[in-house]
XYZ file of C-alpha atoms in Angstrom:
586
model
C 0.000 0.000 0.000
C 1.594 3.251 -1.167
C 0.732 6.687 0.140
C 0.842 8.169 -3.365
C 1.266 6.988 -6.948
C 1.952 9.233 -9.921
C 1.211 7.294 -13.085
C 2.078 7.697 -16.744
C 4.061 10.904 -16.409
C 7.095 12.031 -18.383
C 9.818 12.058 -15.762
C 12.497 14.746 -15.973
C 14.440 13.465 -13.010
C 16.719 16.394 -12.167
C 19.976 14.694 -13.136
C 20.049 16.248 -16.586
C 19.472 12.843 -18.194
C 16.911 12.154 -20.891
C 13.249 12.181 -19.927
C 11.352 8.905 -19.688
C 7.821 7.659 -19.051
C 7.314 6.074 -15.638
C 5.112 5.502 -12.636
C 6.419 6.838 -9.322
C 5.383 5.463 -5.932
C 5.769 7.229 -2.590
C 5.659 5.853 0.940
C 6.449 7.593 4.252
C 7.669 10.732 2.534
C 10.148 9.010 0.217
C 10.194 7.702 -3.330
C 10.088 3.926 -2.981
C 9.631 2.693 -6.537
C 9.966 3.981 -10.110
C 8.620 1.769 -12.889
C 9.762 2.839 -16.355
C 7.140 2.188 -18.987
C 7.368 1.763 -22.707
C 4.424 1.342 -25.082
C 2.244 -1.477 -23.824
C 4.166 -1.986 -20.586
C 2.034 -2.677 -17.503
C 1.540 -0.023 -14.871
C 3.140 -0.190 -11.457
C 1.149 -2.594 -9.313
C -0.049 -1.829 -5.818
C -2.811 0.238 -4.274
C -2.279 3.820 -3.132
C -4.164 6.174 -0.852
C -4.030 8.691 -3.703
C -3.204 8.309 -7.375
C -2.361 11.183 -9.716
C -2.712 10.523 -13.432
C 0.227 12.416 -14.957
C -0.307 11.308 -18.556
C 0.871 14.081 -20.864
C 2.485 15.926 -17.985
C 5.993 16.421 -16.674
C 7.026 14.864 -13.356
C 9.991 16.783 -11.953
C 11.689 17.216 -8.587
C 10.569 19.990 -6.287
C 12.623 23.116 -6.887
C 15.190 24.333 -4.351
C 15.459 28.138 -4.137
C 18.730 29.022 -2.425
C 18.356 32.810 -2.271
C 15.318 34.018 -0.338
C 14.602 36.407 2.511
C 11.754 34.716 4.379
C 13.673 35.044 7.687
C 10.850 37.007 9.307
C 7.889 35.882 7.217
C 8.448 32.260 8.188
C 7.516 33.149 11.775
C 3.969 34.157 10.833
C 3.238 32.714 7.365
C 3.021 28.971 6.831
C 2.504 29.145 3.043
C 5.614 31.156 2.107
C 4.213 32.520 -1.091
C 5.163 33.669 -3.652
C 7.795 30.897 -3.802
C 5.500 27.993 -2.962
C 3.197 28.608 -5.926
C 6.049 28.185 -8.416
C 6.985 24.582 -7.712
C 9.470 25.422 -4.948
C 9.592 22.853 -2.154
C 12.706 24.041 -0.265
C 13.832 27.613 0.405
C 17.086 28.897 1.914
C 16.962 32.232 3.754
C 19.571 34.304 5.605
C 21.213 35.691 2.473
C 23.082 38.966 1.900
C 24.299 39.300 5.463
C 20.899 40.140 6.980
C 18.578 38.162 9.217
C 16.928 38.179 12.649
C 19.246 36.108 14.835
C 21.130 36.427 17.038
C 19.375 39.482 18.485
C 20.097 41.430 21.640
C 16.856 42.119 23.562
C 15.840 45.631 22.644
C 17.555 45.675 19.243
C 14.746 43.992 17.332
C 13.644 47.229 15.677
C 17.168 47.904 14.463
C 17.243 44.509 12.730
C 13.864 45.248 11.181
C 15.123 48.554 9.799
C 18.242 46.844 8.467
C 16.136 44.259 6.642
C 13.715 46.916 5.409
C 16.505 49.024 3.966
C 18.437 46.203 2.326
C 15.566 44.033 1.127
C 12.581 46.417 0.824
C 10.313 44.442 3.136
C 7.811 46.794 4.826
C 9.010 47.509 8.348
C 5.441 47.787 9.619
C 4.735 44.255 8.343
C 7.851 42.886 10.021
C 7.072 44.719 13.264
C 3.540 43.379 13.431
C 4.230 39.961 11.965
C 7.412 38.610 13.556
C 6.678 36.608 16.682
C 10.258 36.695 18.039
C 10.832 34.500 21.105
C 14.582 33.971 20.582
C 17.940 35.588 21.256
C 20.573 33.185 19.937
C 20.592 31.740 16.448
C 20.054 28.255 17.892
C 16.939 29.529 19.677
C 15.729 31.038 16.390
C 16.000 27.634 14.756
C 14.203 26.028 17.689
C 11.285 28.445 17.283
C 11.084 27.982 13.522
C 11.443 24.241 14.073
C 8.006 24.204 15.655
C 6.394 25.636 12.520
C 4.440 23.500 10.062
C 4.973 24.905 6.579
C 4.050 24.391 2.933
C 7.759 24.091 2.039
C 10.952 23.094 3.803
C 12.915 26.027 5.236
C 16.661 26.317 5.731
C 18.651 29.278 6.967
C 22.114 30.788 7.012
C 23.567 32.910 9.796
C 24.111 36.498 8.706
C 27.237 38.609 9.162
C 25.193 41.719 9.949
C 23.408 40.185 12.912
C 26.576 38.505 14.227
C 28.571 41.726 14.084
C 25.865 43.782 15.784
C 25.379 41.158 18.517
C 29.083 40.719 19.267
C 30.217 44.335 18.863
C 27.106 46.369 19.592
C 27.049 49.872 18.141
C 30.645 49.548 16.908
C 29.696 46.534 14.822
C 26.536 48.136 13.509
C 28.547 51.169 12.383
C 31.171 49.066 10.621
C 34.069 49.923 12.910
C 37.106 47.620 12.594
C 36.903 44.398 14.600
C 39.514 43.693 17.268
C 40.949 40.193 17.817
C 38.534 39.771 20.746
C 35.627 40.865 18.537
C 36.629 38.342 15.885
C 36.875 35.573 18.468
C 33.396 36.406 19.768
C 31.910 36.483 16.275
C 33.629 33.230 15.344
C 32.123 31.538 18.373
C 28.632 32.716 17.349
C 29.081 31.477 13.788
C 30.390 28.072 14.851
C 27.563 27.627 17.357
C 25.037 28.534 14.654
C 26.534 26.034 12.230
C 26.488 23.332 14.892
C 22.823 24.167 15.572
C 21.936 23.640 11.909
C 22.756 26.752 9.861
C 23.258 25.804 6.238
C 25.866 28.496 5.725
C 27.126 31.977 6.510
C 26.282 35.080 4.487
C 27.821 38.522 4.165
C 27.296 41.646 2.104
C 30.028 43.990 0.919
C 28.188 45.978 -1.732
C 27.432 49.631 -1.034
C 24.021 49.063 -2.614
C 22.920 47.311 0.610
C 22.069 49.868 3.302
C 19.847 50.086 6.365
C 16.986 52.575 6.506
C 19.326 55.148 8.063
C 21.662 54.858 5.087
C 24.367 52.939 6.951
C 25.937 50.059 4.966
C 25.222 46.536 6.217
C 27.494 45.557 9.120
C 30.408 43.686 7.607
C 30.538 45.716 4.398
C 34.100 46.838 5.143
C 35.258 43.802 7.122
C 38.982 43.122 6.829
C 40.366 39.847 5.567
C 41.245 38.541 9.042
C 37.592 38.854 10.059
C 36.243 37.233 6.891
C 38.665 34.316 7.021
C 38.039 33.704 10.725
C 34.279 33.576 10.183
C 34.716 31.280 7.182
C 36.839 28.918 9.268
C 34.268 28.989 12.074
C 31.473 28.175 9.637
C 33.402 25.207 8.267
C 34.394 23.993 11.732
C 30.736 23.978 12.765
C 29.756 21.859 9.784
C 28.025 24.396 7.535
C 28.930 24.265 3.887
C 28.352 27.559 2.015
C 29.839 31.035 2.394
C 27.384 33.301 0.556
C 28.382 36.809 -0.473
C 27.161 39.965 -2.176
C 30.644 41.171 -3.138
C 32.029 44.668 -3.510
C 31.015 46.135 -6.827
C 28.186 43.639 -7.311
C 25.808 46.438 -8.338
C 28.322 48.181 -10.591
C 29.322 50.778 -8.002
C 32.960 49.696 -8.414
C 34.299 47.826 -11.444
C 37.756 47.149 -9.991
C 36.706 45.579 -6.677
C 34.885 42.455 -8.012
C 38.055 40.813 -9.296
C 39.877 41.647 -6.063
C 37.034 40.030 -4.160
C 37.405 36.866 -6.198
C 41.061 36.655 -5.241
C 40.448 36.460 -1.491
C 37.400 34.235 -2.004
C 39.567 31.846 -4.010
C 42.109 31.666 -1.186
C 39.419 31.225 1.471
C 37.714 28.482 -0.529
C 40.985 26.626 -0.889
C 41.622 26.834 2.841
C 38.260 25.777 4.256
C 37.214 23.402 1.434
C 33.676 24.787 1.369
C 31.644 26.298 -1.425
C 31.598 30.071 -1.833
C 28.659 31.528 -3.728
C 28.657 35.156 -4.848
C 26.149 37.332 -6.688
C 26.998 37.867 -10.362
C 25.090 40.177 -12.688
C 25.922 42.163 -15.807
C 26.453 45.867 -15.040
C 26.346 48.710 -17.533
C 29.510 50.266 -16.090
C 31.479 47.320 -17.519
C 29.183 45.082 -19.602
C 31.827 42.348 -19.994
C 33.078 42.177 -16.405
C 30.817 39.206 -15.668
C 32.629 37.119 -18.263
C 35.991 37.794 -16.604
C 34.484 36.787 -13.268
C 33.232 33.531 -14.781
C 36.696 32.790 -16.154
C 38.280 33.486 -12.779
C 35.756 31.177 -11.118
C 36.544 28.399 -13.573
C 40.270 28.814 -12.888
C 39.591 28.681 -9.145
C 37.730 25.380 -9.577
C 40.675 23.941 -11.470
C 42.906 24.971 -8.559
C 40.607 23.280 -6.025
C 38.554 26.218 -4.755
C 34.796 25.939 -5.214
C 33.717 29.410 -6.331
C 30.131 29.456 -7.602
C 28.792 32.599 -9.289
C 25.140 32.884 -8.322
C 23.238 34.099 -11.372
C 19.728 35.279 -12.183
C 17.358 33.836 -14.767
C 16.267 37.181 -16.221
C 17.034 40.922 -16.108
C 17.522 42.422 -12.675
C 15.841 45.728 -11.952
C 12.512 47.216 -10.910
C 8.871 47.110 -11.872
C 7.253 50.551 -11.949
C 3.556 51.338 -11.883
C 0.832 53.207 -10.045
C 0.425 50.433 -7.420
C 4.081 50.852 -6.376
C 6.859 53.235 -7.362
C 6.724 55.409 -10.451
C 7.727 58.730 -11.997
C 4.749 60.676 -10.624
C 5.121 59.821 -6.950
C 6.187 63.379 -6.080
C 3.565 65.269 -8.101
C 1.212 67.338 -5.869
C -2.041 66.135 -7.449
C -0.982 62.503 -7.179
C -0.018 62.973 -3.523
C -3.403 64.569 -2.804
C -5.324 61.746 -4.480
C -3.389 59.100 -2.572
C -4.364 60.816 0.671
C -8.017 61.210 -0.313
C -8.862 57.994 -2.179
C -9.147 54.355 -1.368
C -7.032 51.979 -3.445
C -10.162 51.039 -5.375
C -10.974 54.676 -6.148
C -7.475 55.783 -7.087
C -7.296 54.032 -10.466
C -10.534 55.579 -11.670
C -9.460 59.050 -10.562
C -6.077 58.720 -12.283
C -7.901 57.921 -15.536
C -9.896 61.176 -15.456
C -8.622 63.482 -18.241
C -8.404 66.499 -15.932
C -6.417 64.585 -13.316
C -4.102 63.160 -15.959
C -3.479 66.615 -17.433
C -2.791 68.126 -14.012
C -0.283 65.457 -12.974
C 1.564 65.604 -16.293
C 1.822 69.400 -16.089
C 3.190 69.557 -12.530
C 6.733 69.678 -11.216
C 7.916 67.258 -8.552
C 7.798 68.200 -4.897
C 11.205 68.305 -3.182
C 12.832 64.946 -2.537
C 13.616 64.062 1.077
C 17.341 63.216 1.173
C 16.865 61.337 4.459
C 14.464 58.775 3.008
C 16.114 55.739 1.439
C 15.153 55.348 -2.237
C 13.217 58.645 -2.217
C 13.795 60.304 -5.556
C 15.107 57.148 -7.256
C 11.719 56.413 -8.726
C 11.045 60.010 -9.739
C 14.140 59.668 -11.915
C 12.318 56.988 -13.883
C 10.905 59.769 -16.032
C 14.393 60.151 -17.505
C 14.622 56.446 -18.346
C 11.944 56.175 -21.014
C 14.448 54.661 -23.435
C 15.188 51.859 -20.932
C 11.665 51.382 -19.563
C 9.641 48.614 -21.234
C 5.961 47.795 -21.473
C 5.679 44.166 -20.281
C 2.290 43.034 -21.533
C 0.255 40.095 -20.249
C 1.617 37.462 -20.203
C 4.731 39.437 -19.355
C 7.648 39.624 -21.785
C 10.983 39.785 -19.960
C 13.032 39.886 -23.179
C 11.345 42.801 -24.978
C 12.727 44.434 -28.091
C 13.605 48.116 -28.410
C 10.242 49.019 -29.929
C 8.638 48.092 -26.586
C 10.400 50.909 -24.743
C 8.278 53.787 -23.527
C 10.241 56.188 -25.731
C 9.636 54.077 -28.860
C 5.930 53.689 -28.100
C 5.725 57.451 -27.486
C 7.264 58.162 -30.889
C 4.751 55.860 -32.552
C 1.889 57.601 -30.747
C 3.247 61.089 -31.321
C 3.231 61.673 -27.562
C 5.562 62.982 -24.908
C 7.271 59.978 -23.220
C 5.857 60.927 -19.801
C 2.322 60.941 -21.186
C 2.897 57.518 -22.743
C 4.344 56.240 -19.489
C 1.259 57.474 -17.644
C -1.122 55.858 -20.148
C 0.680 52.524 -20.127
C 0.480 52.395 -16.328
C -3.259 53.099 -16.525
C -3.819 49.765 -18.285
C -5.243 46.827 -16.310
C -7.257 49.229 -14.133
C -4.147 51.260 -13.330
C -2.392 48.061 -12.253
C -0.014 47.571 -15.198
C 3.707 47.413 -14.440
C 6.609 48.630 -16.583
C 10.002 46.929 -16.460
C 13.185 48.908 -15.823
C 16.079 46.421 -16.256
C 19.051 47.868 -14.380
C 21.293 44.806 -14.775
C 21.616 41.795 -17.099
C 20.275 43.732 -20.093
C 23.196 45.807 -21.357
C 22.982 44.189 -24.796
C 19.179 44.336 -24.949
C 18.608 40.571 -24.831
C 19.184 37.478 -22.689
C 22.324 36.191 -24.365
C 24.577 37.152 -21.441
C 22.151 35.539 -19.000
C 22.174 32.335 -21.030
C 25.964 32.230 -20.968
C 25.971 32.717 -17.195
C 23.390 29.973 -16.673
C 25.294 27.475 -18.812
C 28.683 28.086 -17.207
C 29.810 24.968 -15.301
C 30.503 26.903 -12.090
C 27.289 28.938 -12.147
C 24.343 28.249 -9.859
C 20.842 29.639 -10.196
C 19.717 31.961 -7.430
C 19.051 35.627 -6.669
C 15.269 35.261 -6.701
C 15.023 37.257 -3.450
C 11.787 35.473 -2.576
C 9.936 37.431 0.103
C 11.997 40.600 -0.486
C 11.953 43.752 -2.627
C 8.232 43.688 -2.128
C 7.413 46.938 -3.946
C 9.952 46.518 -6.750
C 10.071 42.961 -8.140
C 8.631 39.470 -7.866
C 11.508 37.286 -8.971
C 10.330 34.418 -6.783
C 8.625 33.379 -10.031
C 11.993 32.343 -11.530
C 11.143 28.600 -11.547
C 8.090 29.103 -13.750
C 9.976 31.581 -15.934
C 12.761 29.058 -16.443
C 10.289 26.447 -17.635
C 8.229 28.741 -19.862
C 10.760 31.197 -21.274
C 14.003 29.254 -21.309
C 12.762 25.726 -22.036
C 9.697 26.450 -24.166
C 9.050 29.957 -25.483
C 12.212 31.965 -26.035
C 12.084 33.535 -29.509
C 15.070 35.929 -29.550
C 17.838 33.353 -29.211
C 18.657 29.800 -28.240
C 16.510 28.033 -25.678
C 17.783 25.575 -23.083
C 16.836 21.884 -22.804
C 14.084 21.198 -20.295
C 16.290 18.588 -18.625
C 18.988 21.211 -18.053
C 16.573 23.832 -16.725
C 15.101 21.353 -14.233
C 18.530 20.163 -13.064
C 19.798 23.700 -12.491
C 17.032 24.486 -9.998
C 16.711 21.113 -8.298
C 19.745 18.845 -8.007
C 22.353 21.559 -8.506
C 20.930 24.015 -5.982
C 20.245 21.239 -3.466
C 23.763 19.824 -3.739
C 25.374 23.231 -3.241
C 23.985 23.231 0.311
C 24.547 19.534 0.906
C 20.839 18.724 0.650
C 21.475 15.533 -1.274
C 18.349 13.857 0.054
C 16.276 15.840 -2.471
C 16.473 17.466 -5.907
C 16.148 14.292 -8.017
C 13.441 11.748 -8.785
C 15.187 8.618 -7.541
C 14.309 5.747 -5.241
C 15.248 6.569 -1.657
C 15.100 10.323 -2.134
C 12.701 12.672 -0.430
C 9.371 12.789 -2.250
C 9.444 16.475 -3.200
C 7.853 16.512 -6.651
C 6.025 18.590 -9.234
C 3.457 17.411 -11.769
C 3.394 20.061 -14.490
C 1.245 20.709 -17.544
C 4.164 22.167 -19.486
C 2.115 23.034 -22.568
C -0.369 24.992 -20.463
C 2.087 26.436 -17.971
C 1.555 30.196 -17.781
C 3.327 32.913 -15.852
C 0.845 35.637 -14.980
C 1.506 39.362 -14.932
C 2.798 40.737 -11.624
C 0.264 42.544 -9.461
C 0.309 44.378 -6.171
C -1.302 42.707 -3.167
C -1.891 44.229 0.263
C -1.830 41.037 2.289
C 1.189 41.446 4.545
C 0.710 42.206 8.252
C -0.356 45.800 8.936
C -1.712 45.957 5.384
C 1.765 45.901 3.896
C 1.967 45.610 0.140
C 3.988 43.264 -2.025
C 4.210 42.361 -5.685
C 2.986 38.839 -6.350
C 3.022 36.816 -9.531
C 0.863 33.782 -10.037
C 1.208 30.770 -12.279
C -1.139 28.190 -13.729
C -0.177 24.748 -14.928
C 1.109 23.083 -11.750
C -1.206 20.088 -11.486
C 0.404 19.149 -8.176
C 3.269 20.197 -5.938
C 4.283 17.561 -3.401
C 6.416 17.952 -0.264
C 7.509 14.830 1.623
C 4.891 12.846 -0.253
C 2.026 15.196 0.616
C 0.215 17.294 -2.007
C 0.552 20.921 -0.919
C -0.850 22.508 -4.083
C -3.359 21.006 -6.502
C -4.196 22.756 -9.765
C -2.367 25.866 -8.550
C -4.356 26.112 -5.309
C -2.947 25.641 -1.810
C -4.407 22.480 -0.246
C -3.778 23.545 3.333
C -1.365 20.671 3.928
C 1.757 21.704 5.840
C 4.378 18.930 5.640
C 7.266 21.383 5.314
C 9.754 21.592 8.166
C 12.943 23.313 9.224
C 16.042 21.860 7.579
C 19.093 21.748 9.835
C 22.488 21.248 8.227
C 23.523 19.096 5.302
C 21.414 16.065 4.419
C-alpha cells in the first residue's frame, strides 16, 4: 500500500538525463519505486491512498530556491508565497548578510530597519508579523522548528546580525573588529553552524544599506575577520559562504576581481563552497565574463567558487500600485491621501487629473528617506523602460520601450508612461532592467546559466516587495528558457530542471532531495508544461499591517508535493503543511 502513486508521467528526473515515461510510488515521505514504462508496458502494481494521473504531464523534482529572505515571514506565514506557488519545495533564507538572529533584547527594531533598507520588506509588516521569542541563532532555529509549513525552510547565519550582537554599536557602524571581537563572532558562527545553519552570508556591496543609510554591518570587514568567520562556519559543519561582493551592483568595477582573489584563497583553505552574486552591469558590460573565467580557474585549482546568477534581467517594476515617476507630483499625492485603493485608479484615468499630474513639477525629494527620488528619476529612463504586456515579456525588443511607443503615438514619453500604467485598471507594471540587459537581450544571461561553475539563485523570494517578484523564476525558467524563447537559443528542459533542483540542493549539501530517484525525499512537481503560464505581476496588500507586495501567479502546476504530501493542486494551496525546518547538510 503506497501513500501516493503518480502514473504515466514524463519524468524529468533532475539529473540532466533524458526524460522517460514512468510511474512513481511514494511511501512515508520518500520515493520507494519507479517503474519505467514503454508502449504497452504494464503499470506499477499496488494500491495507493491517492493516485495522480500524470499522462501528458511532466514529473519533476521539487525546486530548491537558495536565495530568499523569508527570515521574518516564516515566523507568521506557513505558506511562504510567492515561492511555494512556483513549484518550490525548499527555500534557503539568511542571504546577503541580513537576518533576525542572534538578536540582543531591545535591538529587534534595528534589525527590522536593516532588513527593510536592504531588502525592501515593509518595516510595519515585520514589526507586526514577527513573533520573536529567541535571542541566539540556535533559539531562532528552535522556534522555527516548531512551525508546520508548505515548504521546507533552511537558513544561514548572517554577518550583519553577528557583528551587531558581538560588537554592539561599533559593529553596527562598521568599525574595525579587534581580535577579541573576531573571536566572539567566530564563536557565534560556529555555534550557529552546529545548531543547523546551512551556511554563513555577508554583504560587501554599497548598494545594501539600512533605513538610516548605513551600509550593512560587515561591508568593510577586513580579511582577518572574513577568514576567521569562514573557518568557524566550516568547523561547525556548515557548507556555504554566501556573499554579495564589492562592486556587485556596478558601483565599483575594480573591486569584483579583487574580491574573487580572497574568495579563491578562502575556498581553498576551508574546502567549502563560496557563492557570490553575479550580474551584468552597464559600467562594464563584460566584467561578468571575466568573473566567470576566474571562477573556472579557481575550480581547477581546487577552490569551489560558484557565481550565483539570475534567470532574467535584474531591476525594478514601476507602476501606479508601487513606485513610479509621478510619486512626487502634488495632485498625485493629494489623491493618494483622499482615495481608497479602489478609487485611485478611476481618478487617475480622469482626463483632468491626468493633465494636471503631467503638467506639474515634482515636490522636493527628502534626502533622508532611502530610495526617495530614485523612482522620480524613472521619467528620464523612457528609453530603458519597457511595457511588459500580459503574459509578461521579460526579453522585450527596443520598440517596446516607452520612448519608442511614445514616438509611434506622437506623444511625450511621460504621457505615454502614464497611459501605459493606466492599463489593467491602473495596475499595469513597466520593467526597468538595471542589470543583465546591457545588450538588450538574454544572451549574457544564457551564458551565465550554462557556465559549469554557475548556480541559479538571486530570486530574493519574500523581499523587494514593492519593486520585483523574482520568486517566479522557476516558472519563468520552464516557460521562457525551455519552451518559449524567440530571440535566441533556448535551453533543454532537462537542463533547466537540473539547475534548480539537483544543482541548488547539492550546493547546500541537501542531497536527500532534488532528483526523482528511489530513496530520495518525495518532493515533486506534476506540471502541464504546454499549459504552464506565468501571470503578470500585481500588487497585493496582504502582509501584516496591510503591507503591500508584488505577487506573480502561475497556472499549470497540477500538483506540488512535499515529503509525499500534495501541498498545491491545480495551482491552489491544499492547506497541507508537511514542510519543516532543515538543519544542516542532508
